[in-house]
Coordinates of C-alpha atoms and ligand atoms in Angstrom, one line a residue:
M1 CA 37.6 10.8 8.3
A2 CA 36.9 12.3 4.9
Q3 CA 33.9 14.4 5.7
L4 CA 32.0 16.6 3.1
W5 CA 31.2 19.3 5.6
G6 CA 34.3 20.2 7.7
G7 CA 34.3 24.0 6.7
R8 CA 32.3 25.5 9.5
F9 CA 33.7 23.2 12.3
T10 CA 36.6 24.0 14.5
K11 CA 36.8 20.6 16.2
E12 CA 37.1 17.0 15.0
T13 CA 34.0 14.9 15.5
D14 CA 34.1 12.6 18.5
W15 CA 35.0 9.1 17.3
Q16 CA 31.9 7.5 18.9
V17 CA 29.7 10.2 17.5
Y18 CA 31.2 9.6 14.1
H19 CA 30.4 6.0 14.1
F20 CA 26.9 6.5 15.5
N21 CA 26.2 8.9 12.7
A22 CA 27.8 7.0 9.9
S23 CA 25.8 4.9 7.5
I24 CA 28.7 3.5 5.3
G25 CA 28.4 0.1 7.0
F26 CA 25.1 -0.5 5.3
D27 CA 24.7 2.2 2.5
K28 CA 27.8 0.9 0.7
R29 CA 25.2 -1.4 -0.8
F30 CA 24.1 1.6 -2.9
L31 CA 27.5 2.0 -4.7
H32 CA 26.0 1.1 -8.1
Q33 CA 22.9 3.3 -7.6
D34 CA 25.0 6.2 -6.3
I35 CA 27.2 6.1 -9.3
E36 CA 24.3 5.7 -11.8
G37 CA 22.7 8.7 -10.2
S38 CA 25.9 10.8 -10.3
I39 CA 26.4 9.9 -14.0
A40 CA 22.9 11.0 -14.8
H41 CA 23.4 14.2 -12.8
V42 CA 26.6 15.3 -14.5
T43 CA 25.2 14.4 -17.9
M44 CA 22.3 16.7 -17.2
L45 CA 24.6 19.4 -15.8
A46 CA 26.7 19.3 -19.0
K47 CA 23.6 19.5 -21.2
Q48 CA 22.5 22.6 -19.3
G49 CA 25.9 24.2 -19.7
I50 CA 26.6 24.0 -16.0
L51 CA 29.6 21.7 -16.6
T52 CA 31.7 21.5 -19.8
D53 CA 31.6 18.4 -21.9
A54 CA 35.3 17.7 -21.0
E55 CA 34.5 17.9 -17.2
K56 CA 31.5 15.6 -17.7
A57 CA 33.7 13.1 -19.5
R58 CA 36.4 13.1 -16.9
I59 CA 33.9 12.7 -14.0
I60 CA 32.1 9.8 -15.7
E61 CA 35.4 8.1 -16.5
G62 CA 36.4 8.6 -12.8
L63 CA 33.1 7.3 -11.5
N64 CA 33.2 4.2 -13.7
G65 CA 36.8 3.6 -12.6
I66 CA 35.7 3.7 -8.9
L67 CA 32.9 1.2 -9.7
A68 CA 35.2 -1.1 -11.6
D69 CA 37.9 -1.0 -8.9
V70 CA 35.5 -1.7 -6.1
D71 CA 33.9 -4.6 -8.1
A72 CA 37.4 -6.0 -8.8
G73 CA 38.3 -5.8 -5.1
I74 CA 41.2 -3.3 -5.8
L75 CA 39.5 -0.4 -4.0
L76 CA 38.1 -1.1 -0.5
I77 CA 35.3 0.8 1.1
D78 CA 37.0 1.9 4.3
E79 CA 34.3 2.2 7.0
D80 CA 36.6 4.2 9.3
K81 CA 37.3 6.8 6.7
Y82 CA 34.0 7.6 5.1
E83 CA 30.7 8.6 6.6
D84 CA 28.6 7.2 3.9
V85 CA 28.7 5.9 0.3
H86 CA 28.2 9.4 -1.1
S87 CA 31.3 10.7 0.7
F88 CA 33.2 7.6 -0.4
V89 CA 32.4 8.2 -4.0
E90 CA 33.1 12.0 -4.0
A91 CA 36.4 11.7 -2.1
N92 CA 37.7 9.0 -4.3
L93 CA 36.6 10.9 -7.4
I94 CA 38.5 14.0 -6.3
D95 CA 41.6 11.8 -5.5
R96 CA 41.4 10.3 -9.0
I97 CA 40.6 13.2 -11.3
G98 CA 41.3 16.3 -9.2
E99 CA 39.5 19.6 -9.8
P100 CA 36.6 18.5 -12.0
G101 CA 35.7 16.0 -9.2
K102 CA 34.9 18.9 -6.9
K103 CA 32.1 19.9 -9.3
L104 CA 30.1 16.7 -9.1
H105 CA 27.9 17.9 -6.2
T106 CA 26.8 21.1 -8.0
G107 CA 23.1 21.6 -7.6
R108 CA 22.6 18.5 -5.5
S109 CA 22.3 17.6 -1.8
R110 CA 22.8 14.3 -0.1
N111 CA 19.1 14.5 0.7
D112 CA 17.9 14.2 -2.9
Q113 CA 20.9 11.9 -3.6
V114 CA 20.0 9.3 -0.9
A115 CA 16.3 9.6 -1.9
L116 CA 17.3 8.7 -5.4
D117 CA 19.7 5.9 -4.4
M118 CA 17.0 4.3 -2.2
K119 CA 14.4 4.5 -5.0
L120 CA 16.8 3.1 -7.7
Y121 CA 17.6 0.3 -5.3
T122 CA 14.0 -0.4 -4.3
R123 CA 12.9 -0.3 -8.0
T124 CA 15.3 -3.1 -8.9
Q125 CA 14.3 -5.1 -5.8
V126 CA 10.6 -4.8 -6.8
K127 CA 11.4 -6.4 -10.1
E128 CA 13.6 -9.1 -8.6
V129 CA 11.0 -10.2 -6.0
D130 CA 8.4 -10.2 -8.8
A131 CA 10.6 -12.6 -10.8
L132 CA 10.9 -14.9 -7.8
L133 CA 7.1 -14.9 -7.3
K134 CA 6.7 -15.8 -11.0
K135 CA 8.9 -18.9 -10.5
L136 CA 6.8 -19.9 -7.5
L137 CA 3.6 -19.5 -9.5
E138 CA 5.0 -21.7 -12.2
A139 CA 5.8 -24.4 -9.6
I140 CA 2.3 -24.1 -8.1
L141 CA 0.7 -24.3 -11.6
H142 CA 2.7 -27.4 -12.5
T143 CA 1.4 -29.2 -9.4
M144 CA -2.1 -28.1 -10.2
E145 CA -2.0 -29.5 -13.7
E146 CA -0.8 -32.8 -12.4
N147 CA -3.4 -33.1 -9.6
L148 CA -6.8 -32.4 -11.1
E149 CA -8.1 -35.6 -9.6
T150 CA -6.0 -35.9 -6.5
Y151 CA -8.7 -35.9 -3.9
M152 CA -8.2 -34.5 -0.4
P153 CA -10.4 -33.1 2.3
G154 CA -11.0 -29.3 2.3
F155 CA -11.0 -27.9 5.8
T156 CA -12.7 -25.2 7.9
H157 CA -11.6 -24.8 11.5
L158 CA -9.0 -27.4 10.6
Q159 CA -11.9 -29.9 10.6
K160 CA -12.7 -31.9 7.5
A161 CA -15.4 -30.0 5.6
Q162 CA -15.9 -31.0 2.0
P163 CA -13.9 -32.9 -0.6
I164 CA -11.6 -30.9 -2.9
T165 CA -8.6 -31.7 -5.0
L166 CA -5.0 -30.8 -4.6
A167 CA -5.2 -28.7 -7.8
H168 CA -7.9 -26.7 -6.2
H169 CA -6.1 -26.2 -2.9
Y170 CA -3.0 -25.0 -4.7
G171 CA -5.1 -22.8 -6.8
A172 CA -5.9 -20.8 -3.7
Y173 CA -2.2 -20.1 -3.2
F174 CA -1.9 -19.2 -6.9
E175 CA -4.4 -16.4 -6.4
M176 CA -2.5 -15.1 -3.3
F177 CA 0.8 -14.9 -5.0
K178 CA -0.7 -13.5 -8.2
R179 CA -2.2 -10.6 -6.1
D180 CA 1.2 -10.1 -4.6
R181 CA 2.6 -9.6 -8.1
D182 CA -0.2 -7.1 -8.9
R183 CA 0.7 -5.2 -5.7
L184 CA 4.3 -5.0 -6.9
T185 CA 3.2 -3.7 -10.3
D186 CA 1.1 -1.0 -8.6
I187 CA 3.9 0.0 -6.3
Y188 CA 6.4 0.3 -9.2
K189 CA 4.1 2.5 -11.1
R190 CA 3.5 4.9 -8.2
M191 CA 7.1 5.1 -7.1
N192 CA 8.7 5.6 -10.5
Y193 CA 9.3 9.3 -10.2
C194 CA 12.7 10.8 -9.8
P195 CA 13.6 12.9 -6.7
L196 CA 16.9 14.1 -8.1
G197 CA 17.1 17.9 -8.4
A198 CA 15.0 18.5 -5.3
G199 CA 18.2 19.6 -3.6
A200 CA 18.2 19.7 0.2
L201 CA 14.5 20.5 0.2
A202 CA 13.8 23.6 -1.9
G203 CA 15.2 22.8 -5.3
T204 CA 18.1 24.9 -6.6
T205 CA 18.9 28.1 -8.5
Y206 CA 20.9 26.2 -11.1
P207 CA 18.9 25.7 -14.3
L208 CA 18.5 21.9 -13.9
D209 CA 16.5 19.9 -16.3
R210 CA 14.8 17.4 -14.0
D211 CA 12.8 15.8 -16.8
Y212 CA 16.0 14.9 -18.5
S213 CA 17.6 13.4 -15.4
A214 CA 14.5 11.4 -14.8
Q215 CA 14.4 10.2 -18.4
L216 CA 18.1 9.2 -18.2
M217 CA 17.3 6.8 -15.4
G218 CA 14.1 5.4 -16.8
F219 CA 11.7 7.2 -14.5
A220 CA 8.3 8.2 -15.7
G221 CA 9.1 11.8 -14.8
P222 CA 10.4 14.0 -11.9
T223 CA 8.7 14.2 -8.6
M224 CA 6.4 17.3 -8.2
N225 CA 7.3 18.8 -4.9
S226 CA 10.9 19.2 -3.7
I227 CA 10.0 18.9 0.0
D228 CA 8.1 15.7 -0.6
S229 CA 10.8 14.4 -2.8
V230 CA 13.4 14.3 0.0
S231 CA 11.0 13.3 2.8
D232 CA 8.9 10.6 1.1
R233 CA 9.4 7.0 2.0
D234 CA 5.8 5.9 1.3
Y235 CA 7.0 3.7 -1.6
L236 CA 9.3 1.9 0.8
I237 CA 6.5 1.4 3.3
E238 CA 4.3 0.1 0.5
F239 CA 7.0 -2.3 -0.6
L240 CA 7.6 -3.5 3.0
S241 CA 3.8 -4.0 3.3
A242 CA 3.8 -6.1 0.1
L243 CA 6.8 -8.1 1.4
A244 CA 5.0 -8.6 4.7
T245 CA 1.9 -9.9 2.8
I246 CA 4.1 -12.3 0.7
M247 CA 5.6 -13.6 3.9
M248 CA 2.1 -14.0 5.4
H249 CA 1.2 -16.1 2.4
L250 CA 4.4 -18.2 2.5
S251 CA 3.9 -18.7 6.2
R252 CA 0.3 -20.0 5.8
F253 CA 1.5 -22.3 3.1
S254 CA 4.4 -23.4 5.3
E255 CA 2.1 -24.1 8.2
E256 CA 0.0 -26.4 6.0
I257 CA 3.0 -28.2 4.8
I258 CA 4.2 -28.7 8.4
I259 CA 0.7 -30.1 9.2
W260 CA 0.6 -32.3 6.1
N261 CA 4.1 -33.6 6.9
S262 CA 3.2 -34.5 10.4
N263 CA 3.1 -38.2 11.5
E264 CA -0.7 -38.0 11.9
Y265 CA -1.4 -36.6 8.4
R266 CA 1.3 -38.0 6.2
F267 CA -0.1 -36.2 3.1
V268 CA 3.3 -35.2 1.9
E269 CA 6.9 -36.2 2.1
I270 CA 9.4 -33.4 2.0
D271 CA 12.5 -34.2 0.0
D272 CA 15.6 -35.2 2.0
A273 CA 17.4 -32.2 0.5
Y274 CA 14.9 -29.9 2.1
S275 CA 14.6 -31.6 5.5
T276 CA 16.9 -31.9 8.5
G277 CA 17.5 -34.5 11.2
S278 CA 17.7 -34.5 14.9
S279 CA 20.9 -34.8 16.8
I280 CA 19.3 -37.2 19.3
M281 CA 16.3 -38.8 17.7
P282 CA 17.4 -40.9 14.8
Q283 CA 13.9 -41.3 13.3
K284 CA 13.3 -37.6 12.8
K285 CA 13.0 -35.8 9.5
N286 CA 12.0 -32.2 10.3
P287 CA 10.4 -29.6 8.0
D288 CA 12.9 -26.9 9.0
I289 CA 12.7 -24.9 5.8
A290 CA 8.9 -24.5 6.2
E291 CA 9.4 -23.6 9.9
L292 CA 12.1 -21.1 9.2
V293 CA 10.0 -19.4 6.5
R294 CA 7.1 -19.2 8.9
G295 CA 9.5 -17.9 11.6
K296 CA 11.1 -15.3 9.4
T297 CA 7.8 -13.7 8.7
G298 CA 8.1 -11.9 12.0
R299 CA 11.2 -10.0 11.1
V300 CA 9.6 -8.8 7.8
Y301 CA 6.5 -7.6 9.7
G302 CA 9.0 -5.9 12.1
A303 CA 10.6 -4.0 9.3
L304 CA 7.3 -2.6 8.2
M305 CA 6.4 -1.6 11.8
S306 CA 9.8 -0.1 12.3
L307 CA 9.7 2.2 9.3
L308 CA 6.1 3.2 9.9
T309 CA 7.1 4.2 13.5
T310 CA 10.3 6.0 12.3
M311 CA 8.2 8.1 9.9
K312 CA 5.2 8.9 12.1
G313 CA 6.6 11.9 14.0
L314 CA 8.9 13.5 11.4
P315 CA 8.4 17.1 10.5
L316 CA 9.1 18.1 6.9
A317 CA 11.6 17.7 5.3
Y318 CA 14.6 15.5 5.7
N319 CA 15.5 14.3 9.2
K320 CA 18.4 12.0 10.1
D321 CA 15.9 9.5 11.5
M322 CA 15.3 8.5 7.9
Q323 CA 18.7 6.9 7.7
E324 CA 17.0 4.2 9.8
D325 CA 15.0 3.1 6.8
K326 CA 17.9 1.2 5.3
E327 CA 18.9 -1.6 7.6
V328 CA 15.4 -2.8 8.2
A329 CA 14.4 -2.6 4.6
F330 CA 17.6 -4.5 3.5
D331 CA 16.9 -7.2 6.0
A332 CA 13.3 -7.6 4.9
I333 CA 14.2 -7.6 1.2
D334 CA 17.1 -10.1 1.8
T335 CA 14.8 -12.3 3.9
V336 CA 12.0 -12.5 1.2
K337 CA 14.6 -13.1 -1.5
N338 CA 16.0 -15.9 0.5
C339 CA 12.7 -17.5 1.4
L340 CA 11.1 -17.5 -2.0
P341 CA 13.5 -19.7 -4.0
L342 CA 14.0 -22.1 -1.1
F343 CA 10.3 -22.4 -0.6
T344 CA 9.8 -23.0 -4.4
G345 CA 12.5 -25.6 -4.4
M346 CA 10.9 -27.3 -1.4
I347 CA 7.5 -27.6 -3.1
E348 CA 8.9 -28.6 -6.4
T349 CA 10.6 -31.6 -4.8
M350 CA 7.8 -32.5 -2.3
K351 CA 6.0 -35.8 -2.9
F352 CA 2.3 -36.2 -2.3
R353 CA 0.9 -39.4 -0.7
K354 CA -2.2 -39.4 -2.8
D355 CA -3.5 -42.6 -1.2
R356 CA -3.4 -41.0 2.2
M357 CA -5.1 -37.8 1.0
A358 CA -8.0 -39.7 -0.7
E359 CA -8.4 -42.0 2.3
S360 CA -8.6 -38.9 4.5
A361 CA -11.1 -37.3 2.2
M362 CA -13.3 -40.4 2.4
N363 CA -13.7 -40.5 6.1
G364 CA -14.7 -37.6 8.3
F365 CA -18.1 -37.2 6.6
T366 CA -16.8 -34.8 3.9
N367 CA -19.7 -36.0 1.8
A368 CA -22.4 -35.1 4.3
T369 CA -23.4 -31.9 2.4
D370 CA -23.6 -34.0 -0.8
A371 CA -25.8 -36.5 1.0
A372 CA -28.1 -33.7 2.0
D373 CA -28.1 -32.3 -1.5
Y374 CA -29.1 -35.8 -2.7
L375 CA -32.2 -35.7 -0.6
V376 CA -33.0 -32.2 -1.8
G377 CA -32.8 -33.6 -5.4
K378 CA -35.5 -36.1 -4.3
G379 CA -37.8 -33.3 -3.1
V380 CA -36.8 -33.0 0.6
P381 CA -36.5 -29.3 1.7
F382 CA -32.8 -28.5 2.5
R383 CA -33.4 -27.8 6.2
D384 CA -35.1 -31.2 6.7
A385 CA -32.4 -32.9 4.7
H386 CA -29.8 -31.3 6.9
G387 CA -31.5 -32.8 10.0
I388 CA -31.8 -36.3 8.4
I389 CA -28.1 -36.4 7.5
G390 CA -27.2 -35.1 10.9
R391 CA -28.9 -38.1 12.4
L392 CA -27.2 -40.3 9.9
V393 CA -23.8 -39.0 10.9
L394 CA -24.6 -39.6 14.5
Y395 CA -25.6 -43.2 13.6
C396 CA -22.3 -43.7 11.7
I397 CA -20.2 -42.3 14.5
D398 CA -21.9 -44.8 16.9
K399 CA -21.2 -47.7 14.5
N400 CA -17.7 -46.3 13.6
T401 CA -18.5 -46.3 9.9
S402 CA -19.1 -43.8 7.0
I403 CA -22.2 -42.8 5.0
D404 CA -21.0 -44.6 1.8
A405 CA -20.3 -47.8 3.8
L406 CA -23.9 -48.2 5.0
S407 CA -26.4 -50.6 3.4
L408 CA -29.5 -49.3 1.7
T409 CA -31.6 -50.9 4.4
E410 CA -29.7 -49.0 7.1
L411 CA -30.1 -45.8 5.1
K412 CA -33.8 -46.4 4.6
E413 CA -34.2 -46.8 8.4
I414 CA -33.3 -43.1 8.7
S415 CA -35.2 -41.9 5.6
D416 CA -37.1 -44.0 3.1
V417 CA -36.2 -41.4 0.4
F418 CA -32.8 -43.1 -0.1
E419 CA -32.5 -45.3 -3.1
E420 CA -29.8 -47.3 -4.8
D421 CA -28.4 -44.2 -6.7
V422 CA -27.3 -42.6 -3.3
F423 CA -24.1 -44.6 -3.4
D424 CA -22.9 -42.9 -6.6
A425 CA -24.2 -39.5 -5.4
V426 CA -22.0 -39.6 -2.2
S427 CA -18.9 -41.1 -3.7
L428 CA -15.8 -39.0 -3.5
K429 CA -15.5 -38.8 -7.3
T430 CA -19.1 -37.6 -7.8
C431 CA -18.8 -35.1 -4.9
V432 CA -15.8 -33.4 -6.5
E433 CA -16.8 -33.8 -10.2
K434 CA -20.2 -32.2 -9.6
R435 CA -18.7 -29.0 -8.1
L436 CA -18.6 -27.0 -11.3
T437 CA -19.4 -23.5 -10.2
F438 CA -16.9 -21.0 -11.4
G439 CA -13.8 -21.3 -9.1
A440 CA -14.9 -24.7 -7.7
P441 CA -12.8 -27.9 -7.6
G442 CA -14.6 -29.9 -10.3
P443 CA -11.8 -31.0 -12.7
E444 CA -13.6 -29.6 -15.7
M445 CA -13.8 -26.2 -14.1
M446 CA -10.2 -26.4 -12.8
K447 CA -9.0 -27.2 -16.4
K448 CA -10.5 -23.8 -17.5
V449 CA -8.9 -22.0 -14.6
I450 CA -5.5 -23.6 -15.3
E451 CA -5.8 -22.4 -18.9
I452 CA -6.4 -18.8 -17.7
Q453 CA -3.5 -19.0 -15.3
K454 CA -1.2 -20.4 -18.0
Q455 CA -2.1 -17.5 -20.3
Y456 CA -1.5 -15.0 -17.5
L457 CA 2.0 -16.4 -16.9
Q458 CA 2.8 -16.2 -20.6
E459 CA 1.6 -12.7 -20.9
E460 CA 3.4 -11.6 -17.8
A461 CA 6.8 -12.7 -19.3
Ligands
LIG501 N1 23.1 8.7 5.3 C1 22.0 9.6 5.1 C2 20.7 8.8 5.1 O1 20.8 7.7 4.9 C3 22.3 10.4 3.8 C4 21.6 11.7 3.8 C5 22.4 12.6 4.7 N2 21.8 13.9 4.7 C6 22.0 14.8 5.7 N3 21.4 15.9 5.6 N4 22.7 14.5 6.7 O2 19.7 9.3 5.2

């Protein structure tokens, strides 16, 4: 056990206690961040005359050596020997370069160190998740462009409601994932302040230049209050909340794909590469990827709840409870980063059964509102038109037919306002094409929306 704090102790730590307390098993993930932070710290210390330039150079060389050796597999992170990644780096630095290594931790605490590592790590993850979302948006937009006139029923209560197009339906998901990216941008802006130099909780008496450290690591500036610096995990809660929302969106999308892929709907065919079979039922082709994405949503929500609960009772400033932020956050981040590209691949390769979708849009009275609007166009008040079409629907159900399949004579029996032009007015094509309000499915409107979204994806390069 290479501990950083043996001085005031007269007994060895109990072995079980040591393991219970240790975080090396998971914070070894911070090796790069820990070393980046240490390099910035010693660079600042040397600028302030707290270390000599020669000491700084030896320390940086030693730190880079550790990083290179771990990356090359020459140096192993021994989980039985070091309590956390910070002790691992410091102990190895001292082994390598001797005396100057002992000066690395001047004017620093593990509290501001771990706050920095977590922030550096999260900052990178925010960008990586954002890049994956962008790829998903590109795939969605591609499908939209190709399906301006692919008709399908729009649903409310999972009951057929009004006809829409696939482009329009996908456009709804485009909006969701676009907002998810906006959220990440906001989080990044708010979190991008550097906690290094806050010390254990009360700053330090060394003349640190916190602005300089912050600048070295690309932060907008240093954090304002040293107590808050070491005890704030809000940014992580915000990120987990954003990840939970992304999963909620992916899960809704997955649910629809599962429904569309069902034997009853057959709107889509998931590519063989993204489906699995059954060990007993030879006919089966299951939408496992969509189901797993839907299923994994729970653990991401769990991470958010876990961290909120960990933080809720903590007095200021640092408490060891906060070590519990890592495993749940890592799991949530890994989960989302796994789900996004797989989901994107699944929708990129999925085939649409356009005939089935149009057929489904044609029955189920999705044109009932348009039939009522037709009567309104002929001067019937909307409430009366609604009643007339209601009776018409009942008649069709009884005869097992649809509004557009009736003869003019049958229509006139219900209302003599109907004329020959009704058939065009209630055709699927007309029903969709005439929906031209901003944000509606009419292909002319959708073309404009697609242009705006294309522009957005280009600008957000
Ligand atoms: N492993 C600790 C964590 O993750 C590092 C900070 C330790 N600080 C302390 N005062 N024990 O939070």
